[in-house]
Amino acid sequence: MNTENFPQPIKQEPITPKQLYLTRRKFLEAAGILTASTILAACLGSDPASPSGSPTSGTDIMTRKDLATSFNNFYEFGTSKSSVAERAKDFQMQPWQVEVGGLVRYPRIFSMEELLDNFTQEERIYRMRCVEAWSMVLPWAGFPLAQLLEVVEPLPEAKFVGFQSVYRPEEMPGQVGLEFPWPYLEGLRLDEAQHPLTLLAMGLYAEPLTPQNGGPIRLVVPWKYGFKSAKALVKITLQADQPVTFWNAIAPQEYGFYANVNPAVDHPRWSQSEERRIGEIGSRATQLFNGYEEVAPLYEGMDLSVNF
Ligand code: MTE
Protein backbone atom coordinates (compact mmCIF):
# COMPACT_ATOMS: atom_id res chain seq x y z
CA MET A 1 0.00 0.00 0.00
CA ASN A 2 1.37 3.41 -0.88
CA THR A 3 0.56 6.68 0.76
CA GLU A 4 -0.61 9.30 -1.70
CA ASN A 5 -0.82 13.03 -1.32
CA PHE A 6 -3.26 13.97 1.35
CA PRO A 7 -6.22 16.27 0.82
CA GLN A 8 -5.95 19.85 1.95
CA PRO A 9 -6.55 20.79 5.60
CA ILE A 10 -10.05 21.76 6.61
CA LYS A 11 -11.62 23.63 9.46
CA GLN A 12 -14.47 21.98 11.31
CA GLU A 13 -16.15 21.97 14.68
CA PRO A 14 -14.50 19.70 17.27
CA ILE A 15 -16.14 16.83 19.11
CA THR A 16 -14.88 15.52 22.42
CA PRO A 17 -13.07 12.17 22.57
CA LYS A 18 -15.77 10.74 24.82
CA GLN A 19 -18.30 11.24 22.07
CA LEU A 20 -16.35 9.04 19.74
CA TYR A 21 -18.07 5.76 19.98
CA LEU A 22 -21.25 6.43 21.83
CA THR A 23 -24.44 4.94 20.60
CA ARG A 24 -26.55 7.98 20.11
CA ARG A 25 -29.91 6.90 18.91
CA LYS A 26 -31.73 4.61 16.62
CA PHE A 27 -30.40 5.68 13.32
CA LEU A 28 -32.52 4.37 10.54
CA GLU A 29 -36.24 4.05 10.88
CA ALA A 30 -37.75 1.10 9.04
CA ALA A 31 -37.53 2.93 5.74
CA GLY A 32 -36.25 6.44 6.28
CA ILE A 33 -32.89 7.80 7.22
CA LEU A 34 -32.35 10.94 9.27
CA THR A 35 -30.74 13.77 7.41
CA ALA A 36 -27.02 14.29 7.67
CA SER A 37 -27.44 17.69 9.22
CA THR A 38 -29.56 16.31 12.07
CA ILE A 39 -26.96 13.71 12.91
CA LEU A 40 -24.04 16.07 12.56
CA ALA A 41 -25.70 18.64 14.74
CA ALA A 42 -26.15 15.97 17.39
CA CYS A 43 -22.58 14.79 17.15
CA LEU A 44 -20.59 17.96 16.89
CA GLY A 45 -20.32 19.85 20.13
CA SER A 46 -18.42 23.08 20.40
CA ASP A 47 -15.22 23.18 22.40
CA PRO A 48 -14.96 26.38 24.44
CA ALA A 49 -11.18 26.03 24.54
CA SER A 50 -11.14 26.24 20.79
CA PRO A 51 -13.56 28.98 19.73
CA SER A 52 -12.15 29.06 16.22
CA GLY A 53 -12.96 25.39 15.69
CA SER A 54 -9.33 24.50 15.08
CA PRO A 55 -8.02 21.20 16.46
CA THR A 56 -6.71 21.04 20.01
CA SER A 57 -4.53 18.32 21.41
CA GLY A 58 -6.52 15.15 21.98
CA THR A 59 -9.53 16.53 20.17
CA ASP A 60 -11.16 14.44 17.51
CA ILE A 61 -12.89 16.18 14.68
CA MET A 62 -15.29 14.46 12.34
CA THR A 63 -13.70 14.03 8.94
CA ARG A 64 -15.41 15.98 6.22
CA LYS A 65 -17.74 13.82 4.18
CA ASP A 66 -16.33 14.83 0.81
CA LEU A 67 -12.86 13.77 1.97
CA ALA A 68 -14.02 10.43 3.39
CA THR A 69 -15.88 9.60 0.19
CA SER A 70 -13.13 10.62 -2.22
CA PHE A 71 -9.96 9.26 -0.56
CA ASN A 72 -10.43 5.51 -0.36
CA ASN A 73 -8.55 2.25 -0.17
CA PHE A 74 -10.46 -0.37 -2.13
CA TYR A 75 -8.05 -2.39 -4.22
CA GLU A 76 -10.85 -4.09 -6.13
CA PHE A 77 -11.11 -0.71 -7.88
CA GLY A 78 -7.37 -0.14 -8.24
CA THR A 79 -4.61 1.35 -6.15
CA SER A 80 -5.31 5.06 -6.69
CA LYS A 81 -7.26 6.33 -3.68
CA SER A 82 -8.59 9.33 -5.55
CA SER A 83 -9.96 7.19 -8.43
CA VAL A 84 -11.95 4.66 -6.38
CA ALA A 85 -15.13 6.74 -6.14
CA GLU A 86 -15.30 7.32 -9.90
CA ARG A 87 -14.47 3.71 -10.75
CA ALA A 88 -17.00 2.36 -8.26
CA LYS A 89 -19.86 4.68 -9.14
CA ASP A 90 -21.76 2.10 -11.23
CA PHE A 91 -21.12 -0.82 -8.87
CA GLN A 92 -24.40 -2.73 -8.42
CA MET A 93 -25.37 -2.89 -4.74
CA GLN A 94 -28.89 -4.18 -5.30
CA PRO A 95 -29.93 -6.91 -4.82
CA TRP A 96 -27.42 -7.98 -2.16
CA GLN A 97 -27.20 -10.80 0.29
CA VAL A 98 -24.83 -12.00 2.96
CA GLU A 99 -24.35 -15.71 3.58
CA VAL A 100 -23.63 -16.60 7.19
CA GLY A 101 -22.51 -20.18 7.77
CA GLY A 102 -19.79 -22.60 8.73
CA LEU A 103 -19.76 -23.76 12.35
CA VAL A 104 -23.17 -22.39 13.31
CA ARG A 105 -26.41 -24.00 14.37
CA TYR A 106 -28.58 -21.99 11.98
CA PRO A 107 -26.78 -21.12 8.74
CA ARG A 108 -28.69 -18.48 6.87
CA ILE A 109 -28.63 -16.11 3.92
CA PHE A 110 -29.72 -12.58 4.81
CA SER A 111 -30.92 -10.11 2.20
CA MET A 112 -30.12 -6.46 2.86
CA GLU A 113 -33.81 -5.91 3.53
CA GLU A 114 -33.79 -8.60 6.23
CA LEU A 115 -30.73 -7.07 7.84
CA LEU A 116 -32.40 -3.65 7.90
CA ASP A 117 -35.66 -5.11 9.22
CA ASN A 118 -34.19 -7.34 11.90
CA PHE A 119 -31.36 -5.28 13.36
CA THR A 120 -31.68 -1.80 14.77
CA GLN A 121 -29.30 0.66 13.20
CA GLU A 122 -27.25 2.84 15.52
CA GLU A 123 -24.87 5.64 14.80
CA ARG A 124 -21.28 5.05 15.95
CA ILE A 125 -18.60 7.67 15.51
CA TYR A 126 -15.28 5.85 15.32
CA ARG A 127 -11.69 6.76 14.68
CA MET A 128 -10.33 4.85 11.70
CA ARG A 129 -6.56 4.33 11.52
CA CYS A 130 -5.13 3.02 8.28
CA VAL A 131 -1.93 0.96 8.42
CA GLU A 132 -0.47 3.59 6.07
CA ALA A 133 -0.40 6.07 9.02
CA TRP A 134 -3.35 8.26 8.12
CA SER A 135 -6.64 8.38 10.03
CA MET A 136 -10.18 9.72 9.91
CA VAL A 137 -13.17 10.09 12.26
CA LEU A 138 -16.26 8.60 10.67
CA PRO A 139 -19.95 8.42 11.62
CA TRP A 140 -21.07 4.91 10.72
CA ALA A 141 -24.57 3.49 10.88
CA GLY A 142 -24.88 -0.17 11.62
CA PHE A 143 -25.34 -2.81 14.27
CA PRO A 144 -22.99 -4.96 16.34
CA LEU A 145 -21.83 -8.09 14.56
CA ALA A 146 -22.45 -9.89 17.87
CA GLN A 147 -26.20 -9.56 17.28
CA LEU A 148 -26.00 -11.34 13.95
CA LEU A 149 -23.82 -14.09 15.45
CA GLU A 150 -26.38 -14.57 18.20
CA VAL A 151 -29.05 -15.32 15.61
CA VAL A 152 -27.01 -18.01 13.84
CA GLU A 153 -25.59 -19.46 17.08
CA PRO A 154 -21.90 -20.34 16.76
CA LEU A 155 -21.14 -23.98 17.63
CA PRO A 156 -18.66 -24.66 20.45
CA GLU A 157 -15.95 -25.58 17.92
CA ALA A 158 -16.13 -22.13 16.28
CA LYS A 159 -13.11 -20.06 17.31
CA PHE A 160 -12.71 -17.62 14.41
CA VAL A 161 -14.85 -15.68 11.95
CA GLY A 162 -13.87 -15.28 8.29
CA PHE A 163 -15.14 -12.42 6.12
CA GLN A 164 -15.30 -12.43 2.34
CA SER A 165 -15.72 -9.41 0.12
CA VAL A 166 -17.54 -9.69 -3.18
CA TYR A 167 -15.78 -11.14 -6.24
CA ARG A 168 -17.09 -9.46 -9.35
CA PRO A 169 -14.26 -8.95 -11.86
CA GLU A 170 -16.67 -7.65 -14.50
CA GLU A 171 -17.37 -4.65 -12.26
CA MET A 172 -14.12 -4.44 -10.31
CA PRO A 173 -11.12 -3.62 -12.51
CA GLY A 174 -8.61 -4.29 -9.72
CA GLN A 175 -9.68 -7.93 -9.63
CA VAL A 176 -8.60 -8.21 -13.26
CA GLY A 177 -5.58 -5.93 -13.33
CA LEU A 178 -3.96 -6.61 -9.96
CA GLU A 179 -2.44 -10.00 -9.34
CA PHE A 180 -3.68 -10.49 -5.83
CA PRO A 181 -5.40 -13.51 -4.25
CA TRP A 182 -8.99 -12.37 -4.81
CA PRO A 183 -11.51 -12.24 -3.28
CA TYR A 184 -10.48 -9.96 -0.39
CA LEU A 185 -10.60 -11.99 2.81
CA GLU A 186 -10.39 -10.96 6.42
CA GLY A 187 -10.80 -12.60 9.79
CA LEU A 188 -11.20 -12.10 13.51
CA ARG A 189 -11.06 -14.32 16.55
CA LEU A 190 -14.60 -15.12 17.66
CA ASP A 191 -14.28 -13.05 20.84
CA GLU A 192 -13.07 -10.07 18.79
CA ALA A 193 -16.00 -10.51 16.44
CA GLN A 194 -18.38 -10.61 19.41
CA HIS A 195 -16.93 -7.49 21.02
CA PRO A 196 -19.59 -4.76 21.23
CA LEU A 197 -17.38 -2.31 19.28
CA THR A 198 -17.29 -4.56 16.20
CA LEU A 199 -19.84 -3.23 13.76
CA LEU A 200 -21.52 -4.25 10.55
CA ALA A 201 -22.01 -0.90 8.85
CA MET A 202 -24.61 -0.10 6.23
CA GLY A 203 -24.49 3.68 6.45
CA LEU A 204 -22.07 6.57 6.69
CA TYR A 205 -22.88 10.25 7.30
CA ALA A 206 -26.53 9.32 7.79
CA GLU A 207 -26.81 7.90 4.28
CA PRO A 208 -26.54 4.42 2.83
CA LEU A 209 -22.93 3.36 2.44
CA THR A 210 -21.44 4.47 -0.89
CA PRO A 211 -19.75 1.85 -3.06
CA GLN A 212 -16.32 3.40 -2.52
CA ASN A 213 -16.74 3.13 1.25
CA GLY A 214 -17.72 -0.54 1.06
CA GLY A 215 -21.43 -0.47 0.38
CA PRO A 216 -23.85 -1.88 0.81
CA ILE A 217 -22.41 -3.55 3.92
CA ARG A 218 -18.95 -3.73 5.48
CA LEU A 219 -17.14 -4.60 8.65
CA VAL A 220 -15.80 -1.89 10.99
CA VAL A 221 -13.30 -2.87 13.69
CA PRO A 222 -12.12 0.46 15.11
CA TRP A 223 -9.18 -0.72 17.23
CA LYS A 224 -7.48 -2.46 14.32
CA TYR A 225 -5.81 -1.11 11.20
CA GLY A 226 -8.34 -0.26 8.52
CA PHE A 227 -7.49 -3.22 6.31
CA LYS A 228 -9.24 -5.55 8.80
CA SER A 229 -12.54 -3.78 8.03
CA ALA A 230 -13.48 -5.63 4.86
CA LYS A 231 -15.81 -3.89 2.42
CA ALA A 232 -18.73 -5.15 0.33
CA LEU A 233 -19.26 -8.29 2.41
CA VAL A 234 -20.96 -11.33 0.92
CA LYS A 235 -19.93 -14.12 3.27
CA ILE A 236 -19.31 -14.58 6.99
CA THR A 237 -18.00 -18.00 8.02
CA LEU A 238 -17.52 -19.36 11.52
CA GLN A 239 -14.56 -21.70 11.66
CA ALA A 240 -12.25 -23.62 13.98
CA ASP A 241 -8.97 -22.42 12.45
CA GLN A 242 -7.54 -18.98 11.89
CA PRO A 243 -8.78 -17.70 8.52
CA VAL A 244 -6.46 -16.92 5.66
CA THR A 245 -6.53 -13.15 5.17
CA PHE A 246 -5.72 -11.04 2.10
CA TRP A 247 -2.85 -8.79 3.22
CA ASN A 248 -1.38 -11.38 5.55
CA ALA A 249 -1.22 -13.85 2.66
CA ILE A 250 0.49 -11.27 0.42
CA ALA A 251 3.05 -9.97 2.96
CA PRO A 252 2.89 -11.75 6.33
CA GLN A 253 5.93 -9.92 7.70
CA GLU A 254 4.18 -6.58 7.09
CA TYR A 255 0.52 -7.29 7.85
CA GLY A 256 -0.21 -9.50 10.82
CA PHE A 257 -3.46 -11.34 11.45
CA TYR A 258 -4.23 -9.27 14.55
CA ALA A 259 -3.30 -5.85 13.12
CA ASN A 260 -4.19 -4.04 16.32
CA VAL A 261 -3.29 -0.36 16.14
CA ASN A 262 -0.05 -0.14 18.12
CA PRO A 263 2.37 2.80 18.15
CA ALA A 264 5.09 0.57 19.63
CA VAL A 265 5.13 -1.90 16.75
CA ASP A 266 6.37 -0.31 13.55
CA HIS A 267 5.55 -1.46 10.06
CA PRO A 268 8.84 -2.81 8.63
CA ARG A 269 8.92 0.12 6.19
CA TRP A 270 7.61 3.00 8.33
CA SER A 271 6.92 4.12 11.88
CA GLN A 272 3.48 3.64 13.42
CA SER A 273 4.07 6.04 16.31
CA GLU A 274 2.30 8.96 14.63
CA GLU A 275 -0.49 9.46 12.17
CA ARG A 276 -1.80 12.13 9.90
CA ARG A 277 -5.47 12.91 10.51
CA ILE A 278 -7.02 13.61 7.12
CA GLY A 279 -8.04 17.27 7.09
CA GLU A 280 -5.54 18.34 9.75
CA ILE A 281 -2.15 19.98 9.54
CA GLY A 282 0.75 18.11 11.12
CA SER A 283 0.57 14.77 12.85
CA ARG A 284 -0.68 13.34 16.13
CA ALA A 285 0.43 10.49 18.35
CA THR A 286 -1.05 7.09 17.54
CA GLN A 287 -2.80 5.43 20.47
CA LEU A 288 -2.65 1.77 21.45
CA PHE A 289 -5.79 0.04 20.16
CA ASN A 290 -6.55 3.35 18.42
CA GLY A 291 -7.61 4.65 21.83
CA TYR A 292 -10.23 1.91 22.41
CA GLU A 293 -8.55 0.59 25.53
CA GLU A 294 -11.63 -1.41 26.56
CA VAL A 295 -10.46 -4.13 24.17
CA ALA A 296 -7.18 -4.68 26.09
CA PRO A 297 -8.56 -7.72 28.03
CA LEU A 298 -8.92 -9.56 24.70
CA TYR A 299 -5.12 -9.65 24.45
CA GLU A 300 -4.12 -10.30 28.04
CA GLY A 301 -0.99 -12.44 28.22
CA MET A 302 -0.22 -12.04 24.51
CA ASP A 303 2.98 -10.50 23.20
CA LEU A 304 1.62 -7.88 20.81
CA SER A 305 4.92 -7.50 19.02
CA VAL A 306 4.79 -11.20 18.09
CA ASN A 307 1.05 -11.33 17.48
CA PHE A 308 1.09 -8.06 15.52
N1 MTE B 1 -11.94 -4.04 1.84
C1 MTE B 1 -11.78 -4.54 0.60
N2 MTE B 1 -12.65 -5.45 0.17
N3 MTE B 1 -10.77 -4.14 -0.22
C2 MTE B 1 -9.85 -3.21 0.18
O1 MTE B 1 -8.92 -2.89 -0.60
N4 MTE B 1 -9.08 -1.73 2.00
C3 MTE B 1 -8.99 -1.64 3.45
C4 MTE B 1 -10.38 -1.58 4.11
N5 MTE B 1 -11.27 -2.56 3.54
C5 MTE B 1 -9.99 -2.66 1.50
C6 MTE B 1 -11.07 -3.09 2.29
C7 MTE B 1 -8.19 -0.51 3.90
S1 MTE B 1 -6.51 -0.66 3.68
C8 MTE B 1 -8.74 0.56 4.54
S2 MTE B 1 -7.75 1.76 5.24
C9 MTE B 1 -10.19 0.76 4.60
O2 MTE B 1 -10.91 -0.26 3.95
C10 MTE B 1 -10.54 2.09 3.96
O3 MTE B 1 -11.90 2.37 4.13
P1 MTE B 1 -12.51 3.73 3.56
O4 MTE B 1 -12.13 3.86 2.12
O5 MTE B 1 -13.99 3.63 3.74
O6 MTE B 1 -11.92 4.85 4.38
Coordinates of C-alpha atoms and ligand atoms in Angstrom, one line a residue:
M1 CA 0.0 0.0 0.0
N2 CA 1.4 3.4 -0.9
T3 CA 0.6 6.7 0.8
E4 CA -0.6 9.3 -1.7
N5 CA -0.8 13.0 -1.3
F6 CA -3.3 14.0 1.4
P7 CA -6.2 16.3 0.8
Q8 CA -5.9 19.8 1.9
P9 CA -6.6 20.8 5.6
I10 CA -10.1 21.8 6.6
K11 CA -11.6 23.6 9.5
Q12 CA -14.5 22.0 11.3
E13 CA -16.2 22.0 14.7
P14 CA -14.5 19.7 17.3
I15 CA -16.1 16.8 19.1
T16 CA -14.9 15.5 22.4
P17 CA -13.1 12.2 22.6
K18 CA -15.8 10.7 24.8
Q19 CA -18.3 11.2 22.1
L20 CA -16.4 9.0 19.7
Y21 CA -18.1 5.8 20.0
L22 CA -21.3 6.4 21.8
T23 CA -24.4 4.9 20.6
R24 CA -26.6 8.0 20.1
R25 CA -29.9 6.9 18.9
K26 CA -31.7 4.6 16.6
F27 CA -30.4 5.7 13.3
L28 CA -32.5 4.4 10.5
E29 CA -36.2 4.0 10.9
A30 CA -37.7 1.1 9.0
A31 CA -37.5 2.9 5.7
G32 CA -36.3 6.4 6.3
I33 CA -32.9 7.8 7.2
L34 CA -32.3 10.9 9.3
T35 CA -30.7 13.8 7.4
A36 CA -27.0 14.3 7.7
S37 CA -27.4 17.7 9.2
T38 CA -29.6 16.3 12.1
I39 CA -27.0 13.7 12.9
L40 CA -24.0 16.1 12.6
A41 CA -25.7 18.6 14.7
A42 CA -26.2 16.0 17.4
C43 CA -22.6 14.8 17.2
L44 CA -20.6 18.0 16.9
G45 CA -20.3 19.9 20.1
S46 CA -18.4 23.1 20.4
D47 CA -15.2 23.2 22.4
P48 CA -15.0 26.4 24.4
A49 CA -11.2 26.0 24.5
S50 CA -11.1 26.2 20.8
P51 CA -13.6 29.0 19.7
S52 CA -12.1 29.1 16.2
G53 CA -13.0 25.4 15.7
S54 CA -9.3 24.5 15.1
P55 CA -8.0 21.2 16.5
T56 CA -6.7 21.0 20.0
S57 CA -4.5 18.3 21.4
G58 CA -6.5 15.1 22.0
T59 CA -9.5 16.5 20.2
D60 CA -11.2 14.4 17.5
I61 CA -12.9 16.2 14.7
M62 CA -15.3 14.5 12.3
T63 CA -13.7 14.0 8.9
R64 CA -15.4 16.0 6.2
K65 CA -17.7 13.8 4.2
D66 CA -16.3 14.8 0.8
L67 CA -12.9 13.8 2.0
A68 CA -14.0 10.4 3.4
T69 CA -15.9 9.6 0.2
S70 CA -13.1 10.6 -2.2
F71 CA -10.0 9.3 -0.6
N72 CA -10.4 5.5 -0.4
N73 CA -8.6 2.3 -0.2
F74 CA -10.5 -0.4 -2.1
Y75 CA -8.0 -2.4 -4.2
E76 CA -10.9 -4.1 -6.1
F77 CA -11.1 -0.7 -7.9
G78 CA -7.4 -0.1 -8.2
T79 CA -4.6 1.4 -6.1
S80 CA -5.3 5.1 -6.7
K81 CA -7.3 6.3 -3.7
S82 CA -8.6 9.3 -5.6
S83 CA -10.0 7.2 -8.4
V84 CA -11.9 4.7 -6.4
A85 CA -15.1 6.7 -6.1
E86 CA -15.3 7.3 -9.9
R87 CA -14.5 3.7 -10.7
A88 CA -17.0 2.4 -8.3
K89 CA -19.9 4.7 -9.1
D90 CA -21.8 2.1 -11.2
F91 CA -21.1 -0.8 -8.9
Q92 CA -24.4 -2.7 -8.4
M93 CA -25.4 -2.9 -4.7
Q94 CA -28.9 -4.2 -5.3
P95 CA -29.9 -6.9 -4.8
W96 CA -27.4 -8.0 -2.2
Q97 CA -27.2 -10.8 0.3
V98 CA -24.8 -12.0 3.0
E99 CA -24.4 -15.7 3.6
V100 CA -23.6 -16.6 7.2
G101 CA -22.5 -20.2 7.8
G102 CA -19.8 -22.6 8.7
L103 CA -19.8 -23.8 12.3
V104 CA -23.2 -22.4 13.3
R105 CA -26.4 -24.0 14.4
Y106 CA -28.6 -22.0 12.0
P107 CA -26.8 -21.1 8.7
R108 CA -28.7 -18.5 6.9
I109 CA -28.6 -16.1 3.9
F110 CA -29.7 -12.6 4.8
S111 CA -30.9 -10.1 2.2
M112 CA -30.1 -6.5 2.9
E113 CA -33.8 -5.9 3.5
E114 CA -33.8 -8.6 6.2
L115 CA -30.7 -7.1 7.8
L116 CA -32.4 -3.7 7.9
D117 CA -35.7 -5.1 9.2
N118 CA -34.2 -7.3 11.9
F119 CA -31.4 -5.3 13.4
T120 CA -31.7 -1.8 14.8
Q121 CA -29.3 0.7 13.2
E122 CA -27.2 2.8 15.5
E123 CA -24.9 5.6 14.8
R124 CA -21.3 5.0 16.0
I125 CA -18.6 7.7 15.5
Y126 CA -15.3 5.9 15.3
R127 CA -11.7 6.8 14.7
M128 CA -10.3 4.8 11.7
R129 CA -6.6 4.3 11.5
C130 CA -5.1 3.0 8.3
V131 CA -1.9 1.0 8.4
E132 CA -0.5 3.6 6.1
A133 CA -0.4 6.1 9.0
W134 CA -3.4 8.3 8.1
S135 CA -6.6 8.4 10.0
M136 CA -10.2 9.7 9.9
V137 CA -13.2 10.1 12.3
L138 CA -16.3 8.6 10.7
P139 CA -20.0 8.4 11.6
W140 CA -21.1 4.9 10.7
A141 CA -24.6 3.5 10.9
G142 CA -24.9 -0.2 11.6
F143 CA -25.3 -2.8 14.3
P144 CA -23.0 -5.0 16.3
L145 CA -21.8 -8.1 14.6
A146 CA -22.4 -9.9 17.9
Q147 CA -26.2 -9.6 17.3
L148 CA -26.0 -11.3 13.9
L149 CA -23.8 -14.1 15.5
E150 CA -26.4 -14.6 18.2
V151 CA -29.1 -15.3 15.6
V152 CA -27.0 -18.0 13.8
E153 CA -25.6 -19.5 17.1
P154 CA -21.9 -20.3 16.8
L155 CA -21.1 -24.0 17.6
P156 CA -18.7 -24.7 20.4
E157 CA -16.0 -25.6 17.9
A158 CA -16.1 -22.1 16.3
K159 CA -13.1 -20.1 17.3
F160 CA -12.7 -17.6 14.4
V161 CA -14.9 -15.7 11.9
G162 CA -13.9 -15.3 8.3
F163 CA -15.1 -12.4 6.1
Q164 CA -15.3 -12.4 2.3
S165 CA -15.7 -9.4 0.1
V166 CA -17.5 -9.7 -3.2
Y167 CA -15.8 -11.1 -6.2
R168 CA -17.1 -9.5 -9.4
P169 CA -14.3 -8.9 -11.9
E170 CA -16.7 -7.6 -14.5
E171 CA -17.4 -4.6 -12.3
M172 CA -14.1 -4.4 -10.3
P173 CA -11.1 -3.6 -12.5
G174 CA -8.6 -4.3 -9.7
Q175 CA -9.7 -7.9 -9.6
V176 CA -8.6 -8.2 -13.3
G177 CA -5.6 -5.9 -13.3
L178 CA -4.0 -6.6 -10.0
E179 CA -2.4 -10.0 -9.3
F180 CA -3.7 -10.5 -5.8
P181 CA -5.4 -13.5 -4.3
W182 CA -9.0 -12.4 -4.8
P183 CA -11.5 -12.2 -3.3
Y184 CA -10.5 -10.0 -0.4
L185 CA -10.6 -12.0 2.8
E186 CA -10.4 -11.0 6.4
G187 CA -10.8 -12.6 9.8
L188 CA -11.2 -12.1 13.5
R189 CA -11.1 -14.3 16.5
L190 CA -14.6 -15.1 17.7
D191 CA -14.3 -13.0 20.8
E192 CA -13.1 -10.1 18.8
A193 CA -16.0 -10.5 16.4
Q194 CA -18.4 -10.6 19.4
H195 CA -16.9 -7.5 21.0
P196 CA -19.6 -4.8 21.2
L197 CA -17.4 -2.3 19.3
T198 CA -17.3 -4.6 16.2
L199 CA -19.8 -3.2 13.8
L200 CA -21.5 -4.3 10.5
A201 CA -22.0 -0.9 8.9
M202 CA -24.6 -0.1 6.2
G203 CA -24.5 3.7 6.5
L204 CA -22.1 6.6 6.7
Y205 CA -22.9 10.3 7.3
A206 CA -26.5 9.3 7.8
E207 CA -26.8 7.9 4.3
P208 CA -26.5 4.4 2.8
L209 CA -22.9 3.4 2.4
T210 CA -21.4 4.5 -0.9
P211 CA -19.8 1.8 -3.1
Q212 CA -16.3 3.4 -2.5
N213 CA -16.7 3.1 1.3
G214 CA -17.7 -0.5 1.1
G215 CA -21.4 -0.5 0.4
P216 CA -23.9 -1.9 0.8
I217 CA -22.4 -3.6 3.9
R218 CA -18.9 -3.7 5.5
L219 CA -17.1 -4.6 8.6
V220 CA -15.8 -1.9 11.0
V221 CA -13.3 -2.9 13.7
P222 CA -12.1 0.5 15.1
W223 CA -9.2 -0.7 17.2
K224 CA -7.5 -2.5 14.3
Y225 CA -5.8 -1.1 11.2
G226 CA -8.3 -0.3 8.5
F227 CA -7.5 -3.2 6.3
K228 CA -9.2 -5.5 8.8
S229 CA -12.5 -3.8 8.0
A230 CA -13.5 -5.6 4.9
K231 CA -15.8 -3.9 2.4
A232 CA -18.7 -5.1 0.3
L233 CA -19.3 -8.3 2.4
V234 CA -21.0 -11.3 0.9
K235 CA -19.9 -14.1 3.3
I236 CA -19.3 -14.6 7.0
T237 CA -18.0 -18.0 8.0
L238 CA -17.5 -19.4 11.5
Q239 CA -14.6 -21.7 11.7
A240 CA -12.2 -23.6 14.0
D241 CA -9.0 -22.4 12.5
Q242 CA -7.5 -19.0 11.9
P243 CA -8.8 -17.7 8.5
V244 CA -6.5 -16.9 5.7
T245 CA -6.5 -13.1 5.2
F246 CA -5.7 -11.0 2.1
W247 CA -2.8 -8.8 3.2
N248 CA -1.4 -11.4 5.6
A249 CA -1.2 -13.9 2.7
I250 CA 0.5 -11.3 0.4
A251 CA 3.1 -10.0 3.0
P252 CA 2.9 -11.8 6.3
Q253 CA 5.9 -9.9 7.7
E254 CA 4.2 -6.6 7.1
Y255 CA 0.5 -7.3 7.8
G256 CA -0.2 -9.5 10.8
F257 CA -3.5 -11.3 11.4
Y258 CA -4.2 -9.3 14.5
A259 CA -3.3 -5.8 13.1
N260 CA -4.2 -4.0 16.3
V261 CA -3.3 -0.4 16.1
N262 CA -0.1 -0.1 18.1
P263 CA 2.4 2.8 18.2
A264 CA 5.1 0.6 19.6
V265 CA 5.1 -1.9 16.7
D266 CA 6.4 -0.3 13.6
H267 CA 5.6 -1.5 10.1
P268 CA 8.8 -2.8 8.6
R269 CA 8.9 0.1 6.2
W270 CA 7.6 3.0 8.3
S271 CA 6.9 4.1 11.9
Q272 CA 3.5 3.6 13.4
S273 CA 4.1 6.0 16.3
E274 CA 2.3 9.0 14.6
E275 CA -0.5 9.5 12.2
R276 CA -1.8 12.1 9.9
R277 CA -5.5 12.9 10.5
I278 CA -7.0 13.6 7.1
G279 CA -8.0 17.3 7.1
E280 CA -5.5 18.3 9.8
I281 CA -2.2 20.0 9.5
G282 CA 0.7 18.1 11.1
S283 CA 0.6 14.8 12.9
R284 CA -0.7 13.3 16.1
A285 CA 0.4 10.5 18.4
T286 CA -1.1 7.1 17.5
Q287 CA -2.8 5.4 20.5
L288 CA -2.7 1.8 21.5
F289 CA -5.8 0.0 20.2
N290 CA -6.5 3.3 18.4
G291 CA -7.6 4.6 21.8
Y292 CA -10.2 1.9 22.4
E293 CA -8.6 0.6 25.5
E294 CA -11.6 -1.4 26.6
V295 CA -10.5 -4.1 24.2
A296 CA -7.2 -4.7 26.1
P297 CA -8.6 -7.7 28.0
L298 CA -8.9 -9.6 24.7
Y299 CA -5.1 -9.6 24.4
E300 CA -4.1 -10.3 28.0
G301 CA -1.0 -12.4 28.2
M302 CA -0.2 -12.0 24.5
D303 CA 3.0 -10.5 23.2
L304 CA 1.6 -7.9 20.8
S305 CA 4.9 -7.5 19.0
V306 CA 4.8 -11.2 18.1
N307 CA 1.1 -11.3 17.5
F308 CA 1.1 -8.1 15.5
Ligands
MTE1 N1 -11.9 -4.0 1.8 C1 -11.8 -4.5 0.6 N2 -12.7 -5.5 0.2 N3 -10.8 -4.1 -0.2 C2 -9.8 -3.2 0.2 O1 -8.9 -2.9 -0.6 N4 -9.1 -1.7 2.0 C3 -9.0 -1.6 3.4 C4 -10.4 -1.6 4.1 N5 -11.3 -2.6 3.5 C5 -10.0 -2.7 1.5 C6 -11.1 -3.1 2.3 C7 -8.2 -0.5 3.9 S1 -6.5 -0.7 3.7 C8 -8.7 0.6 4.5 S2 -7.7 1.8 5.2 C9 -10.2 0.8 4.6 O2 -10.9 -0.3 3.9 C10 -10.5 2.1 4.0 O3 -11.9 2.4 4.1 P1 -12.5 3.7 3.6 O4 -12.1 3.9 2.1 O5 -14.0 3.6 3.7 O6 -11.9 4.8 4.4

